[in-house]
């Protein structure tokens, strides 16, 4: 592990009176595939036992219902489009499909941008399909592309909603495109996941 320069601080803890200063050294280790951070406290005479602190737990996925269609949506962290697709499958969901301007607007308001969506032309170049299998009835392509994109059009098989400084439109991207490195979030979708509240029983007239 990389050791940071020693930092001397006055001890304000209930250590022995002989302890006047402590040196804090941070190190990252991997135990049982969990990253732990622990602090080692030193003084002139002895070495304190390490205090082991587990890393924060992964964030729980929060589903948000779109009242217009009753579908549930959630934003997830991902490495790229493929990783997002696998995480969606693990949740019993699919990468988001956008079927009209109202749904596009709702997604931008709720989740911001950028994020990966389900549109792709992996199977046949130029024939765009949704990850869910739904027909493509609406598109919102950006009017300008990311600058300095070395990928040819034939390799840009995946789509992300671009940042707001690119007008929030859709950008196709491949593994060598800027969005592939920049976009680390995706929106996933489930159909029919609506919270059901039991209806109150009707009171009988006396």
Coordinates of C-alpha atoms in Angstrom, one line a residue:
X1 CA 0.0 0.0 0.0
X2 CA 1.1 3.6 -0.6
X3 CA 2.0 5.3 2.6
X4 CA 1.1 9.0 2.9
X5 CA 3.6 11.4 4.5
X6 CA 3.5 11.1 8.3
X7 CA 1.1 13.6 9.9
X8 CA 1.8 14.5 13.5
X9 CA -1.3 15.5 15.6
X10 CA -1.9 16.2 19.2
X11 CA -3.5 13.2 20.9
X12 CA -6.9 14.1 22.4
X13 CA -7.9 10.5 23.1
X14 CA -7.8 8.6 26.4
X15 CA -4.5 7.0 25.6
X16 CA -1.7 6.6 28.1
X17 CA -0.2 9.8 29.4
X18 CA 3.1 9.0 27.7
X19 CA 1.4 9.2 24.3
X20 CA 1.9 12.7 23.0
X21 CA 1.6 12.3 19.3
X22 CA 0.1 9.9 16.9
X23 CA 1.1 9.1 13.3
X24 CA -1.8 8.2 11.0
X25 CA -1.1 6.0 8.1
X26 CA -3.8 5.1 5.6
X27 CA -3.7 1.9 3.7
X28 CA -6.2 0.0 1.5
X29 CA -6.4 -3.8 1.7
X30 CA -8.7 -6.4 0.3
X31 CA -10.1 -9.1 2.7
X32 CA -12.8 -11.5 1.4
X33 CA -13.2 -9.2 -1.6
X34 CA -14.3 -6.3 0.7
X35 CA -12.2 -3.2 0.7
X36 CA -11.3 -2.2 4.3
X37 CA -9.7 1.0 5.5
X38 CA -7.8 0.9 8.7
X39 CA -5.8 3.4 10.7
X40 CA -2.6 2.5 12.5
X41 CA -1.7 4.6 15.5
X42 CA 2.0 4.9 16.5
X43 CA 4.0 6.6 19.3
X44 CA 7.6 6.5 20.3
X45 CA 7.4 3.2 22.2
X46 CA 4.7 1.0 20.8
X47 CA 2.4 0.4 17.9
X48 CA -1.4 0.6 18.5
X49 CA -3.7 -2.2 17.2
X50 CA -5.3 -1.3 13.9
X51 CA -8.9 -0.1 13.9
X52 CA -10.6 -1.9 11.0
X53 CA -13.5 -0.1 9.3
X54 CA -15.6 -1.8 6.6
X55 CA -16.3 0.1 3.4
X56 CA -19.8 1.6 2.9
X57 CA -22.4 -0.9 1.7
X58 CA -23.6 -0.6 -1.9
X59 CA -26.4 1.8 -2.4
X60 CA -29.9 0.2 -2.5
X61 CA -31.7 0.6 -5.8
X62 CA -34.6 3.0 -5.5
X63 CA -37.5 2.5 -7.9
X64 CA -39.5 5.5 -9.0
X65 CA -43.0 5.0 -10.6
X66 CA -43.9 7.1 -13.7
X67 CA -47.6 7.8 -13.1
X68 CA -48.1 8.2 -16.9
X69 CA -47.5 4.5 -17.6
X70 CA -47.2 2.8 -14.2
X71 CA -43.6 1.6 -15.0
X72 CA -40.8 1.7 -12.5
X73 CA -37.4 3.2 -13.2
X74 CA -34.1 3.3 -11.3
X75 CA -30.7 4.8 -11.9
X76 CA -27.7 2.4 -11.4
X77 CA -23.9 2.7 -11.5
X78 CA -22.2 0.9 -14.3
X79 CA -18.9 0.6 -16.2
X80 CA -20.4 0.7 -19.7
X81 CA -23.5 -0.3 -21.7
X82 CA -22.9 -4.1 -21.4
X83 CA -22.4 -3.9 -17.6
X84 CA -25.6 -1.9 -17.3
X85 CA -27.5 -4.5 -19.3
X86 CA -26.3 -7.3 -17.1
X87 CA -27.2 -5.4 -13.9
X88 CA -30.7 -4.7 -15.4
X89 CA -31.2 -8.4 -16.0
X90 CA -30.1 -9.2 -12.5
X91 CA -32.9 -6.9 -11.3
X92 CA -35.5 -8.5 -13.5
X93 CA -35.5 -5.4 -15.6
X94 CA -34.2 -4.0 -18.9
X95 CA -32.4 -0.9 -20.0
X96 CA -34.9 1.9 -20.3
X97 CA -37.0 2.3 -23.5
X98 CA -38.2 5.8 -24.4
X99 CA -41.5 5.8 -26.3
X100 CA -42.4 9.5 -26.6
X101 CA -41.4 13.0 -25.8
X102 CA -43.3 13.0 -22.4
X103 CA -41.4 10.0 -21.2
X104 CA -38.1 11.6 -22.4
X105 CA -38.9 14.8 -20.5
X106 CA -39.9 12.8 -17.3
X107 CA -36.7 10.9 -17.3
X108 CA -34.5 14.0 -17.7
X109 CA -36.4 15.7 -14.9
X110 CA -36.1 12.7 -12.5
X111 CA -32.7 11.4 -13.3
X112 CA -30.8 14.2 -15.1
X113 CA -28.1 13.1 -17.5
X114 CA -26.0 11.5 -18.8
X115 CA -27.0 7.8 -18.7
X116 CA -27.2 4.8 -20.9
X117 CA -30.5 3.8 -22.5
X118 CA -31.6 0.5 -24.2
X119 CA -31.4 1.6 -27.8
X120 CA -28.8 -0.3 -29.9
X121 CA -28.1 -1.6 -33.4
X122 CA -25.9 -4.5 -32.4
X123 CA -27.8 -7.1 -34.5
X124 CA -28.0 -5.2 -37.7
X125 CA -26.2 -2.0 -38.5
X126 CA -28.5 1.0 -38.8
X127 CA -31.6 -1.0 -37.5
X128 CA -32.2 0.4 -34.0
X129 CA -34.0 -1.7 -31.4
X130 CA -34.8 -1.4 -27.8
X131 CA -33.2 -3.7 -25.2
X132 CA -36.8 -4.6 -24.1
X133 CA -37.8 -5.7 -27.6
X134 CA -40.3 -2.8 -27.9
X135 CA -40.7 -1.2 -31.3
X136 CA -38.9 2.1 -31.8
X137 CA -41.7 4.8 -32.1
X138 CA -39.7 7.9 -31.0
X139 CA -36.1 9.2 -31.3
X140 CA -34.3 12.2 -29.9
X141 CA -30.9 12.3 -31.5
X142 CA -28.5 15.1 -30.6
X143 CA -28.0 17.7 -33.3
X144 CA -24.2 17.6 -32.8
X145 CA -21.8 14.8 -31.9
X146 CA -19.1 14.6 -29.2
X147 CA -15.9 16.2 -30.5
X148 CA -12.9 14.0 -31.3
X149 CA -14.7 10.7 -31.5
X150 CA -12.4 8.3 -33.3
X151 CA -15.1 5.6 -33.7
X152 CA -16.6 5.1 -37.1
X153 CA -20.4 5.1 -37.4
X154 CA -20.4 1.4 -37.9
X155 CA -18.9 0.8 -34.4
X156 CA -21.3 3.2 -32.5
X157 CA -23.8 0.5 -31.6
X158 CA -25.0 1.8 -28.2
X159 CA -26.9 5.0 -27.1
X160 CA -26.6 7.3 -24.1
X161 CA -28.5 10.5 -23.2
X162 CA -25.8 13.1 -23.5
X163 CA -25.0 15.7 -20.9
X164 CA -27.0 19.0 -20.9
X165 CA -24.2 20.9 -22.7
X166 CA -24.9 18.6 -25.6
X167 CA -28.6 19.5 -25.6
X168 CA -29.6 16.3 -23.7
X169 CA -30.1 14.5 -27.0
X170 CA -29.2 10.9 -27.7
X171 CA -25.6 10.0 -28.7
X172 CA -24.5 6.8 -30.3
X173 CA -21.2 5.4 -29.0
X174 CA -18.8 2.6 -29.3
X175 CA -16.0 1.3 -27.0
X176 CA -13.6 4.0 -28.3
X177 CA -16.0 6.9 -28.1
X178 CA -15.9 9.6 -25.4
X179 CA -19.3 8.7 -23.9
X180 CA -18.1 5.1 -23.4
X181 CA -15.5 6.4 -20.9
X182 CA -17.6 9.3 -19.5
X183 CA -21.0 7.7 -18.9
X184 CA -21.0 5.6 -15.7
X185 CA -24.8 5.5 -15.1
X186 CA -27.8 3.9 -16.7
X187 CA -31.6 3.9 -16.2
X188 CA -33.3 0.6 -16.0
X189 CA -37.0 -0.1 -16.3
X190 CA -39.6 -2.6 -15.0
X191 CA -43.1 -3.0 -16.3
X192 CA -46.1 -3.0 -14.0
X193 CA -44.3 -2.5 -10.7
X194 CA -46.9 -0.3 -9.1
X195 CA -47.3 0.2 -5.3
X196 CA -50.7 -1.2 -4.4
X197 CA -52.4 0.5 -1.4
X198 CA -55.3 -1.5 0.1
X199 CA -58.6 0.3 -0.4
X200 CA -60.3 1.3 2.8
X201 CA -63.4 -0.7 3.5
X202 CA -66.6 1.1 2.9
X203 CA -68.5 1.9 6.1
X204 CA -72.1 0.6 6.2
X205 CA -74.8 3.1 6.9
X206 CA -76.4 2.6 10.3

